[in-house]
Amino acid sequence: MHPSISHRFKQGKYRSTCGFTAKFYLFCFLLLCLSGALPAGATPYAYTAKYDVGNDYITAGEAVMTLTPTGQHWSHKLDSYTVGVTALVYKKRLTETSTLFVSGEQLLPLTYVLTEGNHKNKHITTTFDYENKQLHIQKGTEEPINTAFTPPVFDCFSVILEINRLLQKGFDEVTLSLVDKTKLKQMPFKTLGVEKVSTPLGTFDTIKVQRHQGSRTTYSWHAKALGFQPVLVEQYRKDALEARMTLKFFQKH
């Protein structure tokens, strides 16, 4: 995404929100960039959002995103999986979960877990140790990685919520620190103006956000009427569309 939540389906390849959103979305959109759950100065609210994932030719998968309270914390989860003909020839499921706490106007991550089916060697768990300002990253059976950090730092999924919070306040350009798998990176985001976007839920006035990383550029369109929930996310590589996420269901709880 843009800023953003991240998946892509192409020739049997499927990636996390860092690979598809800005984001998550952020999406890391999903990717990029898929939640409007933290209006500026307000309490987060629980919600469910569903997206179709595909390209110009096929809908290859579905992504279901939720934000739910868990005691004093919040659980932000994205469950993505192949559907239809794609699932018959290439069955795939990927889950991203961020556990967050409220800090002022922000939701900051405590843990981030990425699981990819039964491939335990691809599972990633990141723990944010705020007392010692250390990131503890475990990827499969590899040696743990410990990295110093200065808050705020986001994972590829929780950055989605921060971008939407900044849209509520109004921003032109911003660079955020986030953990992309096992590396700490600086990710730039910028707004590109207002556009109307049509989705299965209707037509929305949106703010378009861009995130550029290497050869890939992710765009996300955030609807003010839905608390700046992204209604569309597209990822391009060298100007060629790789994947698209389109909102088809959204409900507050």
PDB file of C-alpha atoms in Angstrom:
ATOM      1  CA  MET A   1       0.000   0.000   0.000  1.00  0.00           C
ATOM      2  CA  HIS A   2       0.606   1.875   0.207  1.00  0.00           C
ATOM      3  CA  PRO A   3       1.141   3.250   3.378  1.00  0.00           C
ATOM      4  CA  SER A   4      -0.135   0.166   4.407  1.00  0.00           C
ATOM      5  CA  ILE A   5      -0.981  -3.485   4.967  1.00  0.00           C
ATOM      6  CA  SER A   6       0.955  -5.878   2.001  1.00  0.00           C
ATOM      7  CA  HIS A   7       0.017  -8.974  -0.214  1.00  0.00           C
ATOM      8  CA  ARG A   8       0.387  -9.976  -3.814  1.00  0.00           C
ATOM      9  CA  PHE A   9      -0.823 -12.853  -5.924  1.00  0.00           C
ATOM     10  CA  LYS A  10       1.110 -13.303  -9.144  1.00  0.00           C
ATOM     11  CA  GLN A  11       2.118 -16.489 -10.901  1.00  0.00           C
ATOM     12  CA  GLY A  12       1.580 -18.462  -7.699  1.00  0.00           C
ATOM     13  CA  LYS A  13       3.499 -16.018  -5.489  1.00  0.00           C
ATOM     14  CA  TYR A  14       1.940 -14.615  -2.342  1.00  0.00           C
ATOM     15  CA  ARG A  15       3.478 -12.100   0.042  1.00  0.00           C
ATOM     16  CA  SER A  16       2.763 -10.369   3.352  1.00  0.00           C
ATOM     17  CA  THR A  17       1.440  -6.729   3.620  1.00  0.00           C
ATOM     18  CA  CYS A  18       4.968  -5.428   3.336  1.00  0.00           C
ATOM     19  CA  GLY A  19       5.156  -6.901  -0.155  1.00  0.00           C
ATOM     20  CA  PHE A  20       1.716  -5.717  -1.273  1.00  0.00           C
ATOM     21  CA  THR A  21       0.603  -2.567   0.893  1.00  0.00           C
ATOM     22  CA  ALA A  22       1.741   0.569   2.094  1.00  0.00           C
ATOM     23  CA  LYS A  23       1.983  -0.517   4.442  1.00  0.00           C
ATOM     24  CA  PHE A  24      -0.130  -2.843   5.280  1.00  0.00           C
ATOM     25  CA  TYR A  25      -0.382  -1.710   4.416  1.00  0.00           C
ATOM     26  CA  LEU A  26       0.174  -1.127   5.740  1.00  0.00           C
ATOM     27  CA  PHE A  27      -1.219  -2.940   4.920  1.00  0.00           C
ATOM     28  CA  CYS A  28       1.976  -3.190   5.365  1.00  0.00           C
ATOM     29  CA  PHE A  29      -1.357  -2.569   3.053  1.00  0.00           C
ATOM     30  CA  LEU A  30      -2.524  -4.192   4.044  1.00  0.00           C
ATOM     31  CA  LEU A  31      -1.009  -3.306   2.732  1.00  0.00           C
ATOM     32  CA  LEU A  32      -1.433  -1.905   3.007  1.00  0.00           C
ATOM     33  CA  CYS A  33      -3.179   0.741   5.088  1.00  0.00           C
ATOM     34  CA  LEU A  34      -6.399  -0.889   5.885  1.00  0.00           C
ATOM     35  CA  SER A  35      -7.919   0.510   9.035  1.00  0.00           C
ATOM     36  CA  GLY A  36      -9.742   3.598  10.190  1.00  0.00           C
ATOM     37  CA  ALA A  37      -9.983   2.486  13.779  1.00  0.00           C
ATOM     38  CA  LEU A  38      -8.177   5.312  15.566  1.00  0.00           C
ATOM     39  CA  PRO A  39      -9.622   8.774  14.901  1.00  0.00           C
ATOM     40  CA  ALA A  40      -7.381  11.540  16.241  1.00  0.00           C
ATOM     41  CA  GLY A  41      -7.824  11.943  19.990  1.00  0.00           C
ATOM     42  CA  ALA A  42     -10.462   9.201  20.167  1.00  0.00           C
ATOM     43  CA  THR A  43     -10.723   5.700  21.582  1.00  0.00           C
ATOM     44  CA  PRO A  44     -10.166   2.856  19.069  1.00  0.00           C
ATOM     45  CA  TYR A  45     -13.214   0.870  18.018  1.00  0.00           C
ATOM     46  CA  ALA A  46     -13.579  -2.769  17.035  1.00  0.00           C
ATOM     47  CA  TYR A  47     -14.314  -3.517  13.385  1.00  0.00           C
ATOM     48  CA  THR A  48     -14.252  -6.120  10.620  1.00  0.00           C
ATOM     49  CA  ALA A  49     -13.212  -5.379   7.029  1.00  0.00           C
ATOM     50  CA  LYS A  50     -13.111  -7.745   4.061  1.00  0.00           C
ATOM     51  CA  TYR A  51     -11.203  -7.297   0.812  1.00  0.00           C
ATOM     52  CA  ASP A  52     -10.991  -9.073  -2.527  1.00  0.00           C
ATOM     53  CA  VAL A  53      -7.380  -9.580  -3.644  1.00  0.00           C
ATOM     54  CA  GLY A  54      -6.353  -9.994  -7.272  1.00  0.00           C
ATOM     55  CA  ASN A  55      -5.386  -8.050 -10.384  1.00  0.00           C
ATOM     56  CA  ASP A  56      -6.961  -7.003 -13.701  1.00  0.00           C
ATOM     57  CA  TYR A  57      -7.679 -10.609 -14.660  1.00  0.00           C
ATOM     58  CA  ILE A  58      -8.650 -12.643 -11.599  1.00  0.00           C
ATOM     59  CA  THR A  59      -9.770 -12.475  -7.984  1.00  0.00           C
ATOM     60  CA  ALA A  60      -7.239 -14.815  -6.432  1.00  0.00           C
ATOM     61  CA  GLY A  61      -7.866 -14.356  -2.739  1.00  0.00           C
ATOM     62  CA  GLU A  62      -9.668 -12.726   0.144  1.00  0.00           C
ATOM     63  CA  ALA A  63      -8.344 -10.804   3.144  1.00  0.00           C
ATOM     64  CA  VAL A  64     -10.261 -10.379   6.403  1.00  0.00           C
ATOM     65  CA  MET A  65      -9.030  -7.718   8.824  1.00  0.00           C
ATOM     66  CA  THR A  66     -10.227  -7.226  12.388  1.00  0.00           C
ATOM     67  CA  LEU A  67      -9.446  -4.973  15.321  1.00  0.00           C
ATOM     68  CA  THR A  68     -10.697  -6.283  18.673  1.00  0.00           C
ATOM     69  CA  PRO A  69     -10.130  -5.340  22.337  1.00  0.00           C
ATOM     70  CA  THR A  70      -8.259  -7.895  24.456  1.00  0.00           C
ATOM     71  CA  GLY A  71      -8.266  -6.689  28.047  1.00  0.00           C
ATOM     72  CA  GLN A  72      -6.105  -3.556  28.225  1.00  0.00           C
ATOM     73  CA  HIS A  73      -4.691  -4.164  24.741  1.00  0.00           C
ATOM     74  CA  TRP A  74      -5.951  -4.445  21.167  1.00  0.00           C
ATOM     75  CA  SER A  75      -5.513  -7.257  18.650  1.00  0.00           C
ATOM     76  CA  HIS A  76      -5.132  -6.251  14.992  1.00  0.00           C
ATOM     77  CA  LYS A  77      -5.362  -9.313  12.728  1.00  0.00           C
ATOM     78  CA  LEU A  78      -5.271  -9.978   8.992  1.00  0.00           C
ATOM     79  CA  ASP A  79      -6.166 -13.418   7.658  1.00  0.00           C
ATOM     80  CA  SER A  80      -5.478 -13.839   3.915  1.00  0.00           C
ATOM     81  CA  TYR A  81      -6.107 -16.900   1.771  1.00  0.00           C
ATOM     82  CA  THR A  82      -6.523 -17.998  -1.825  1.00  0.00           C
ATOM     83  CA  VAL A  83     -10.018 -18.658  -3.194  1.00  0.00           C
ATOM     84  CA  GLY A  84     -11.714 -20.153  -6.252  1.00  0.00           C
ATOM     85  CA  VAL A  85      -9.616 -21.671  -9.028  1.00  0.00           C
ATOM     86  CA  THR A  86      -6.445 -20.272  -7.471  1.00  0.00           C
ATOM     87  CA  ALA A  87      -7.098 -22.233  -4.268  1.00  0.00           C
ATOM     88  CA  LEU A  88      -7.488 -25.433  -6.283  1.00  0.00           C
ATOM     89  CA  VAL A  89      -4.019 -25.144  -7.792  1.00  0.00           C
ATOM     90  CA  TYR A  90      -2.230 -23.129  -5.113  1.00  0.00           C
ATOM     91  CA  LYS A  91      -3.704 -23.290  -1.626  1.00  0.00           C
ATOM     92  CA  LYS A  92      -2.197 -20.652   0.622  1.00  0.00           C
ATOM     93  CA  ARG A  93      -2.973 -18.960   3.935  1.00  0.00           C
ATOM     94  CA  LEU A  94      -1.127 -16.162   5.672  1.00  0.00           C
ATOM     95  CA  THR A  95      -1.941 -14.538   9.030  1.00  0.00           C
ATOM     96  CA  GLU A  96      -0.543 -11.367  10.564  1.00  0.00           C
ATOM     97  CA  THR A  97      -1.366 -10.338  14.135  1.00  0.00           C
ATOM     98  CA  SER A  98      -0.274  -7.233  16.028  1.00  0.00           C
ATOM     99  CA  THR A  99      -0.928  -6.816  19.751  1.00  0.00           C
ATOM    100  CA  LEU A 100      -1.116  -3.102  20.532  1.00  0.00           C
ATOM    101  CA  PHE A 101      -1.515  -0.656  23.393  1.00  0.00           C
ATOM    102  CA  VAL A 102      -2.850   2.900  23.457  1.00  0.00           C
ATOM    103  CA  SER A 103      -0.202   5.597  23.941  1.00  0.00           C
ATOM    104  CA  GLY A 104      -1.745   9.061  23.717  1.00  0.00           C
ATOM    105  CA  GLU A 105      -3.350   9.237  20.270  1.00  0.00           C
ATOM    106  CA  GLN A 106      -1.352   6.287  18.924  1.00  0.00           C
ATOM    107  CA  LEU A 107      -1.714   2.522  18.925  1.00  0.00           C
ATOM    108  CA  LEU A 108       1.803   1.123  19.377  1.00  0.00           C
ATOM    109  CA  PRO A 109       2.823  -2.523  18.865  1.00  0.00           C
ATOM    110  CA  LEU A 110       3.824  -4.887  21.662  1.00  0.00           C
ATOM    111  CA  THR A 111       4.168  -7.970  19.468  1.00  0.00           C
ATOM    112  CA  TYR A 112       3.844  -8.864  15.787  1.00  0.00           C
ATOM    113  CA  VAL A 113       3.400 -12.434  14.555  1.00  0.00           C
ATOM    114  CA  LEU A 114       3.486 -13.555  10.907  1.00  0.00           C
ATOM    115  CA  THR A 115       2.517 -17.137  10.097  1.00  0.00           C
ATOM    116  CA  GLU A 116       2.456 -18.711   6.653  1.00  0.00           C
ATOM    117  CA  GLY A 117       0.519 -21.969   6.731  1.00  0.00           C
ATOM    118  CA  ASN A 118       2.553 -24.801   8.223  1.00  0.00           C
ATOM    119  CA  HIS A 119       5.894 -23.371   7.069  1.00  0.00           C
ATOM    120  CA  LYS A 120       7.360 -22.864  10.550  1.00  0.00           C
ATOM    121  CA  ASN A 121      10.686 -21.758   9.090  1.00  0.00           C
ATOM    122  CA  LYS A 122       8.863 -18.711   7.673  1.00  0.00           C
ATOM    123  CA  HIS A 123       7.100 -17.735  10.904  1.00  0.00           C
ATOM    124  CA  ILE A 124       8.261 -14.418  12.350  1.00  0.00           C
ATOM    125  CA  THR A 125       7.663 -13.101  15.867  1.00  0.00           C
ATOM    126  CA  THR A 126       8.729  -9.580  16.817  1.00  0.00           C
ATOM    127  CA  THR A 127       8.585  -8.346  20.418  1.00  0.00           C
ATOM    128  CA  PHE A 128       8.877  -4.631  21.223  1.00  0.00           C
ATOM    129  CA  ASP A 129      10.689  -4.158  24.549  1.00  0.00           C
ATOM    130  CA  TYR A 130       9.980  -0.518  25.429  1.00  0.00           C
ATOM    131  CA  GLU A 131      11.727  -0.629  28.803  1.00  0.00           C
ATOM    132  CA  ASN A 132      15.077  -1.580  27.257  1.00  0.00           C
ATOM    133  CA  LYS A 133      14.302  -0.131  23.797  1.00  0.00           C
ATOM    134  CA  GLN A 134      15.113  -3.439  22.118  1.00  0.00           C
ATOM    135  CA  LEU A 135      13.446  -5.350  19.294  1.00  0.00           C
ATOM    136  CA  HIS A 136      13.540  -9.124  19.708  1.00  0.00           C
ATOM    137  CA  ILE A 137      12.965 -10.886  16.373  1.00  0.00           C
ATOM    138  CA  GLN A 138      12.623 -14.641  15.923  1.00  0.00           C
ATOM    139  CA  LYS A 139      12.359 -16.064  12.397  1.00  0.00           C
ATOM    140  CA  GLY A 140      11.688 -19.793  12.300  1.00  0.00           C
ATOM    141  CA  THR A 141      14.566 -21.716  13.838  1.00  0.00           C
ATOM    142  CA  GLU A 142      17.171 -19.058  13.021  1.00  0.00           C
ATOM    143  CA  GLU A 143      19.198 -17.313  15.698  1.00  0.00           C
ATOM    144  CA  PRO A 144      17.191 -14.545  17.435  1.00  0.00           C
ATOM    145  CA  ILE A 145      17.925 -10.973  16.368  1.00  0.00           C
ATOM    146  CA  ASN A 146      18.103  -8.153  18.926  1.00  0.00           C
ATOM    147  CA  THR A 147      18.081  -4.575  17.638  1.00  0.00           C
ATOM    148  CA  ALA A 148      17.990  -1.260  19.486  1.00  0.00           C
ATOM    149  CA  PHE A 149      15.144   1.094  18.552  1.00  0.00           C
ATOM    150  CA  THR A 150      13.785   4.520  19.413  1.00  0.00           C
ATOM    151  CA  PRO A 151       9.967   4.693  19.698  1.00  0.00           C
ATOM    152  CA  PRO A 152       7.740   5.016  17.866  1.00  0.00           C
ATOM    153  CA  VAL A 153       8.495   2.036  15.637  1.00  0.00           C
ATOM    154  CA  PHE A 154       5.777   0.057  13.867  1.00  0.00           C
ATOM    155  CA  ASP A 155       5.540  -3.364  12.287  1.00  0.00           C
ATOM    156  CA  CYS A 156       4.361  -3.682   8.685  1.00  0.00           C
ATOM    157  CA  PHE A 157       0.810  -4.205   9.900  1.00  0.00           C
ATOM    158  CA  SER A 158       0.380  -1.690  12.739  1.00  0.00           C
ATOM    159  CA  VAL A 159       1.778   1.096  10.541  1.00  0.00           C
ATOM    160  CA  ILE A 160      -1.602   0.936   8.785  1.00  0.00           C
ATOM    161  CA  LEU A 161      -3.273   2.397  11.867  1.00  0.00           C
ATOM    162  CA  GLU A 162      -0.690   5.158  12.201  1.00  0.00           C
ATOM    163  CA  ILE A 163      -1.159   6.312   8.601  1.00  0.00           C
ATOM    164  CA  ASN A 164      -4.914   6.530   9.102  1.00  0.00           C
ATOM    165  CA  ARG A 165      -4.400   8.499  12.318  1.00  0.00           C
ATOM    166  CA  LEU A 166      -2.160  10.939  10.450  1.00  0.00           C
ATOM    167  CA  LEU A 167      -4.770  11.288   7.703  1.00  0.00           C
ATOM    168  CA  GLN A 168      -7.282  12.295  10.367  1.00  0.00           C
ATOM    169  CA  LYS A 169      -4.903  15.066  11.454  1.00  0.00           C
ATOM    170  CA  GLY A 170      -3.858  15.967   7.900  1.00  0.00           C
ATOM    171  CA  PHE A 171      -0.362  15.350   6.477  1.00  0.00           C
ATOM    172  CA  ASP A 172       1.489  15.847   3.197  1.00  0.00           C
ATOM    173  CA  GLU A 173       4.597  13.706   3.687  1.00  0.00           C
ATOM    174  CA  VAL A 174       5.926  11.587   6.540  1.00  0.00           C
ATOM    175  CA  THR A 175       8.680   9.016   7.089  1.00  0.00           C
ATOM    176  CA  LEU A 176       7.992   6.275   9.645  1.00  0.00           C
ATOM    177  CA  SER A 177      10.247   3.678  11.256  1.00  0.00           C
ATOM    178  CA  LEU A 178       9.036   0.124  10.848  1.00  0.00           C
ATOM    179  CA  VAL A 179      10.222  -3.455  11.087  1.00  0.00           C
ATOM    180  CA  ASP A 180      10.107  -5.217   7.708  1.00  0.00           C
ATOM    181  CA  LYS A 181      10.511  -8.908   8.536  1.00  0.00           C
ATOM    182  CA  THR A 182      13.917  -8.838  10.297  1.00  0.00           C
ATOM    183  CA  LYS A 183      15.125  -5.350   9.354  1.00  0.00           C
ATOM    184  CA  LEU A 184      14.443  -1.882  10.738  1.00  0.00           C
ATOM    185  CA  LYS A 185      13.674   0.526   7.886  1.00  0.00           C
ATOM    186  CA  GLN A 186      12.583   4.098   7.208  1.00  0.00           C
ATOM    187  CA  MET A 187       9.466   4.228   5.009  1.00  0.00           C
ATOM    188  CA  PRO A 188       8.303   7.447   3.272  1.00  0.00           C
ATOM    189  CA  PHE A 189       4.611   8.140   2.659  1.00  0.00           C
ATOM    190  CA  LYS A 190       2.965  11.088   0.933  1.00  0.00           C
ATOM    191  CA  THR A 191      -0.539  12.174  -0.017  1.00  0.00           C
ATOM    192  CA  LEU A 192      -1.363  12.757  -3.692  1.00  0.00           C
ATOM    193  CA  GLY A 193      -4.706  14.541  -3.481  1.00  0.00           C
ATOM    194  CA  VAL A 194      -8.421  13.700  -3.489  1.00  0.00           C
ATOM    195  CA  GLU A 195     -10.073  11.177  -5.839  1.00  0.00           C
ATOM    196  CA  LYS A 196     -13.440   9.447  -6.167  1.00  0.00           C
ATOM    197  CA  VAL A 197     -13.229   5.641  -5.993  1.00  0.00           C
ATOM    198  CA  SER A 198     -15.961   3.108  -6.817  1.00  0.00           C
ATOM    199  CA  THR A 199     -16.136  -0.160  -4.844  1.00  0.00           C
ATOM    200  CA  PRO A 200     -18.737  -2.876  -4.179  1.00  0.00           C
ATOM    201  CA  LEU A 201     -19.760  -0.726  -1.166  1.00  0.00           C
ATOM    202  CA  GLY A 202     -20.360   2.362  -3.305  1.00  0.00           C
ATOM    203  CA  THR A 203     -18.447   5.432  -4.459  1.00  0.00           C
ATOM    204  CA  PHE A 204     -16.288   7.299  -1.947  1.00  0.00           C
ATOM    205  CA  ASP A 205     -14.383  10.560  -1.756  1.00  0.00           C
ATOM    206  CA  THR A 206     -10.854   9.462  -0.845  1.00  0.00           C
ATOM    207  CA  ILE A 207      -7.359  10.716  -0.145  1.00  0.00           C
ATOM    208  CA  LYS A 208      -4.720   8.952  -2.241  1.00  0.00           C
ATOM    209  CA  VAL A 209      -1.501   7.921  -0.459  1.00  0.00           C
ATOM    210  CA  GLN A 210       1.746   6.727  -2.058  1.00  0.00           C
ATOM    211  CA  ARG A 211       4.530   4.600  -0.632  1.00  0.00           C
ATOM    212  CA  HIS A 212       7.630   3.949  -2.744  1.00  0.00           C
ATOM    213  CA  GLN A 213      10.080   1.165  -1.924  1.00  0.00           C
ATOM    214  CA  GLY A 214      12.737   0.061  -4.379  1.00  0.00           C
ATOM    215  CA  SER A 215      11.147  -0.975  -7.672  1.00  0.00           C
ATOM    216  CA  ARG A 216       7.668  -1.158  -6.108  1.00  0.00           C
ATOM    217  CA  THR A 217       5.167   1.631  -5.547  1.00  0.00           C
ATOM    218  CA  THR A 218       1.998   1.151  -3.514  1.00  0.00           C
ATOM    219  CA  TYR A 219      -1.056   3.413  -3.690  1.00  0.00           C
ATOM    220  CA  SER A 220      -3.981   3.432  -1.280  1.00  0.00           C
ATOM    221  CA  TRP A 221      -7.262   5.338  -1.348  1.00  0.00           C
ATOM    222  CA  HIS A 222      -8.682   6.229   2.093  1.00  0.00           C
ATOM    223  CA  ALA A 223     -12.377   7.115   2.496  1.00  0.00           C
ATOM    224  CA  LYS A 224     -13.151   9.896   4.970  1.00  0.00           C
ATOM    225  CA  ALA A 225     -16.720   8.577   5.300  1.00  0.00           C
ATOM    226  CA  LEU A 226     -15.284   5.341   6.746  1.00  0.00           C
ATOM    227  CA  GLY A 227     -12.826   7.011   9.127  1.00  0.00           C
ATOM    228  CA  PHE A 228     -10.129   6.954   6.417  1.00  0.00           C
ATOM    229  CA  GLN A 229     -10.456   3.210   5.988  1.00  0.00           C
ATOM    230  CA  PRO A 230      -8.656   2.295   2.748  1.00  0.00           C
ATOM    231  CA  VAL A 231     -11.183   1.190   0.154  1.00  0.00           C
ATOM    232  CA  LEU A 232      -8.629   0.366  -2.542  1.00  0.00           C
ATOM    233  CA  VAL A 233      -4.938  -0.610  -2.509  1.00  0.00           C
ATOM    234  CA  GLU A 234      -2.781  -1.208  -5.594  1.00  0.00           C
ATOM    235  CA  GLN A 235       0.849  -2.263  -5.894  1.00  0.00           C
ATOM    236  CA  TYR A 236       2.927  -1.634  -9.014  1.00  0.00           C
ATOM    237  CA  ARG A 237       6.354  -2.834 -10.042  1.00  0.00           C
ATOM    238  CA  LYS A 238       7.996  -0.774 -12.776  1.00  0.00           C
ATOM    239  CA  ASP A 239       4.567   0.675 -13.679  1.00  0.00           C
ATOM    240  CA  ALA A 240       2.966  -2.792 -14.047  1.00  0.00           C
ATOM    241  CA  LEU A 241       0.097  -3.688 -11.702  1.00  0.00           C
ATOM    242  CA  GLU A 242       1.024  -6.624  -9.460  1.00  0.00           C
ATOM    243  CA  ALA A 243      -1.962  -6.784  -7.126  1.00  0.00           C
ATOM    244  CA  ARG A 244      -5.101  -4.989  -6.035  1.00  0.00           C
ATOM    245  CA  MET A 245      -7.149  -5.095  -2.824  1.00  0.00           C
ATOM    246  CA  THR A 246     -10.738  -3.807  -2.941  1.00  0.00           C
ATOM    247  CA  LEU A 247     -12.936  -3.312   0.122  1.00  0.00           C
ATOM    248  CA  LYS A 248     -16.216  -5.225  -0.086  1.00  0.00           C
ATOM    249  CA  PHE A 249     -17.414  -5.234   3.551  1.00  0.00           C
ATOM    250  CA  PHE A 250     -16.903  -2.999   6.576  1.00  0.00           C
ATOM    251  CA  GLN A 251     -18.626  -3.042   9.959  1.00  0.00           C
ATOM    252  CA  LYS A 252     -17.975  -1.443  13.340  1.00  0.00           C
ATOM    253  CA  HIS A 253     -18.688  -3.586  16.406  1.00  0.00           C
TER     254      HIS A 253
END
